[in-house]
Amino acid sequence: MNAPLTGFHIAVHASGVAAAYAGRMLGGMGAEVVLIEPPQGSPLRQEPPFLPELGQTKKPLPFRSFGLDGPRQSKSSPGDWTTRNWVGGGVCPLDATSRGTTDPTPTPPLKGRGLGTSALFAYLTAGASSTVCDLQTDDGCAALTAILSECDIFIDDTPLASREALGLDEAAIAARHPDLIHVSILPFGAIGEKAHWKGEEINLQHASGEGYLLPNGLSVEQFPDRPPVKIHGHFAEMQGGIAAALGALAALRVRGEIGGQYVDISSQDAMLSVGAFAIQRFGDGSVEHRVERSFRYGGVLPCKDGFVELLTLEQRQWDGLVELLGRPEWAEDPALADSLERSRRGPELNRHIRAWAKSRKVEDIVREGQKLSVPLAKYNTPAEVLRDPHERVRGLFQPVEVQGAGLLDMLISPIQFDSGTGML
Amino acid sequence: MTRPLAGIRIADFTVHNAGPFATHLLSQLGAEVIKIESAMRPDAFRKPHPVYGRMGPATFDQVASTKLSVRINLKLPKGVALAKRLVAISDVAAESFRPGVLDRLGLGYAVLQQVKQDIVLLAVSSSGQYGPDKHFAGYAPLFGAWGGLSDLTGYEDGPPVEMRHVMDHTVGMNAAVAVLAALHRRDASGEGGLVDVSAREVASSFLGEALLLAAAGGEPRRMGNDHPRMAPHGVYPALGEDQWVSIAVASDAEWQALAQIIGVDDVRFASEAERHASRHELEVLVGRWTVTLSADAAAEQLQAAGIAAHASWNTVSLTSDPHLRTRRALVTVQEPDGKERAAVGVPMRLSKGADIGIHRGTPKLGEHEDYVYGELLGMTKAERLALEDEEVIY
């Protein structure tokens, strides 16, 4: 069977992660994605982390060394890449004819200003093609109009104040393209008191409530006075991207009846929606706080050689845990058969569980625990996720030619259709 | 105004958080979602969960809103037969059991295809429908641990940080997108499909760039609130106890604006690279200014100067925010008993779909059986009573 969005065409004009990820997600499900870039390239090309140059890939390098510890040129050079080039590469073993691999034009440089290839840009744009449209010029605007006239969905994150001058405002797009699904993604949306506010990832995590609630568990226990800590990477912005994909596909379903429409996405809204739990708790009369948002027992367990996560929600899982612990005397206390009593005595239980875990190896605990159906997981590093035999079988990673960095295993898609791996 | 998924019906066997959040989003976009439980096996999230130190139900009210509720005892063959009748009149079936459970119940994908040839089956699980770990039990913190997201989250010198409900719900939002994609294909080709969403892989999708770096020989690691490029970048103390404001300076121009506001005049911080190298020193300087103001006042002043900033909000601030209310990202839901509560809406605004969102509060177990069994399936009262006596509708 075809990838589900085969035949749909999407144009993405993105300077931020949210809009780019919306395109990436739809592209991963089979849509044809074209990036609309200014002559100097999308600012995402300049975003760290950067990949090591080709030929240096075996040398282990710390994360930060791809950051800005070296000099950064202040002025960008004009892009020397031509239009309709393939951006992130994209090898598609399942359906090699779909796109990318047969294009005769040279691959454009992904490089930032002398900084190397952006891993972020490569991940977010894999499988897409790129076209330069200088929207400051009439020719550029005409080129965009021509592209949009053949597209089903347009995803744009241009700040509100700049849209009209570039012909990217809601009314102008609707007038020219009545059947287009026009998706606007901004940190705080296109309507409302904060529509003009700037928001980077860290701001969005705190504007949506989750930032205030992290860290939890062992981390906040160890560092109760430190400022809250953010979730890695671009979690909130990517929620905006996922919500945009949802809105775009929903609007597309009724296009035949009511034509195109404007979909207004706010990354703050999207991040808030996945934080629904804290809002429900508020409705129930309690204000969540990171210090109290810890499991009564279990959670992050330091082991001899790393960390495991333990979470037993059901009685049979607790029974399995007692078995795993070797039926120690404290755990056989009949009072602990009651889950409410376990909750009350959580810290006491945790002292025992932590003492037990400390002298044991992660792999041993996980192996024995899973046999007893105790929910346990190893805290995997990225390198361990890449090597994970489970993900190898599922084809989560596939080799993708990344310009300037060579053939690299890239995460394709967390969603599979028809028991086949995703595609780029 | 049109709710875009009007006319789509979903037979919803999902429980807990991730799966129900997917169908919750689809219900807000207009799909008719029929939640299937039984008194014997109600959704575990209808019940208290003491391990959280919480005696009330979890997110059940939120994710059950706008759904219809019916009872089916899937342990009995007649219950399975009834479930098939529901699937036969549905576009989508959704489940979040451990892989293999649906097959054992006699409701696996192949069976459902016989019942409804073009059915889209959404299967949400911790590790996916196949692969050596497919049987693993898991919850949000385990997804984050397996998927690598937790390893990269936390203070540089501290332990990894557990992912909580945001992890479940983003799995649900990913799944909702996938269901819509599968429905588009069905409409185009007449073919349904099996949608396999692995929660740990969703967790991994949030570190795609770090995984790519690792594939190239790099060793990404957790870095607290630091950004690999921006500085200042972090969470700073504001006036009052446990009050914080987040600030991210993305360019030299923004730094110059900030420097003026906080009264710092130092050429050592002129370039981004220099600021990044001096970020710990800068953190102190920025903090000296933020601590004199309320978090909201600091953010407003910085935004007025073109700098990205926002207070670190708790749920009191969130639920009273006019911006979120304007956008209907936060709404007030009235329960059948008249009690009102805050809830999150579907995170989008549609120019031709102003009526999307939550339409009803939490359904009581079996509340909609007159409609679903009576009207949709055309079952007689006698037929239903007989099934109730046999504990099939139970």
XYZ file of N, CA and C in Angstrom, chain B residues 37-39 70-74 76 78-79 82 366 369 373 377 379-381 383-394:
93
model
N -15.935 0.362 27.860
C -15.377 -0.124 29.139
C -16.338 -1.177 29.688
N -16.052 -1.638 30.888
C -17.041 -2.446 31.596
C -16.904 -2.168 33.083
N -17.958 -2.473 33.829
C -17.897 -2.250 35.276
C -16.805 -3.120 35.891
N -20.176 3.348 26.592
C -20.983 2.121 26.633
C -20.215 1.048 27.400
N -20.960 0.069 27.892
C -20.336 -1.042 28.607
C -20.318 -2.286 27.722
N -19.159 -2.917 27.640
C -19.067 -4.239 27.007
C -18.082 -5.071 27.812
N -18.483 -6.263 28.172
C -17.583 -7.184 28.853
C -16.884 -8.039 27.804
N -15.639 -7.689 27.518
C -14.909 -8.354 26.443
C -14.413 -9.741 26.835
N -16.402 -12.099 27.602
C -17.414 -13.059 27.145
C -17.531 -13.012 25.621
N -20.059 -13.174 23.749
C -21.111 -12.271 23.277
C -20.663 -10.807 23.362
N -19.773 -10.532 24.303
C -19.217 -9.186 24.401
C -18.343 -8.876 23.191
N -20.536 -8.217 20.324
C -21.114 -6.875 20.391
C -20.083 -5.822 19.967
N -21.515 3.784 30.729
C -22.715 3.273 30.062
C -23.779 4.317 29.787
N -25.873 4.309 26.150
C -26.268 3.029 25.542
C -27.597 3.120 24.788
N -26.617 1.592 21.452
C -27.201 0.267 21.251
C -28.611 0.367 20.641
N -27.299 0.691 16.718
C -27.290 -0.746 16.419
C -28.701 -1.310 16.284
N -30.806 -2.210 18.522
C -31.124 -3.294 19.449
C -32.405 -2.966 20.215
N -33.209 -3.999 20.452
C -34.449 -3.791 21.218
C -34.105 -3.716 22.704
N -35.024 -3.169 23.448
C -34.843 -3.087 24.902
C -34.663 -4.491 25.491
N -33.531 -7.160 24.015
C -32.223 -7.701 23.646
C -31.135 -7.150 24.577
N -31.236 -5.860 24.846
C -30.239 -5.238 25.715
C -30.347 -5.766 27.143
N -31.579 -5.918 27.620
C -31.764 -6.419 28.987
C -31.217 -7.828 29.133
N -31.433 -8.629 28.089
C -30.914 -9.998 28.128
C -29.386 -9.978 28.227
N -28.767 -9.098 27.465
C -27.302 -9.011 27.512
C -26.825 -8.462 28.852
N -27.630 -7.613 29.446
C -27.268 -7.125 30.784
C -27.346 -8.265 31.800
N -28.396 -9.095 31.684
C -28.536 -10.229 32.589
C -27.362 -11.196 32.457
N -26.894 -11.323 31.228
C -25.777 -12.248 30.992
C -24.424 -11.597 31.286
N -24.476 -10.389 31.797
C -23.252 -9.620 32.110
C -22.369 -9.399 30.894
N -23.021 -9.265 29.732
C -22.299 -8.891 28.514
C -22.242 -7.358 28.442
N -23.414 -6.748 28.608
C -23.450 -5.296 28.818
C -23.387 -5.119 30.321
N -22.188 -4.825 30.812
C -21.953 -4.919 32.253
C -20.849 -3.976 32.662
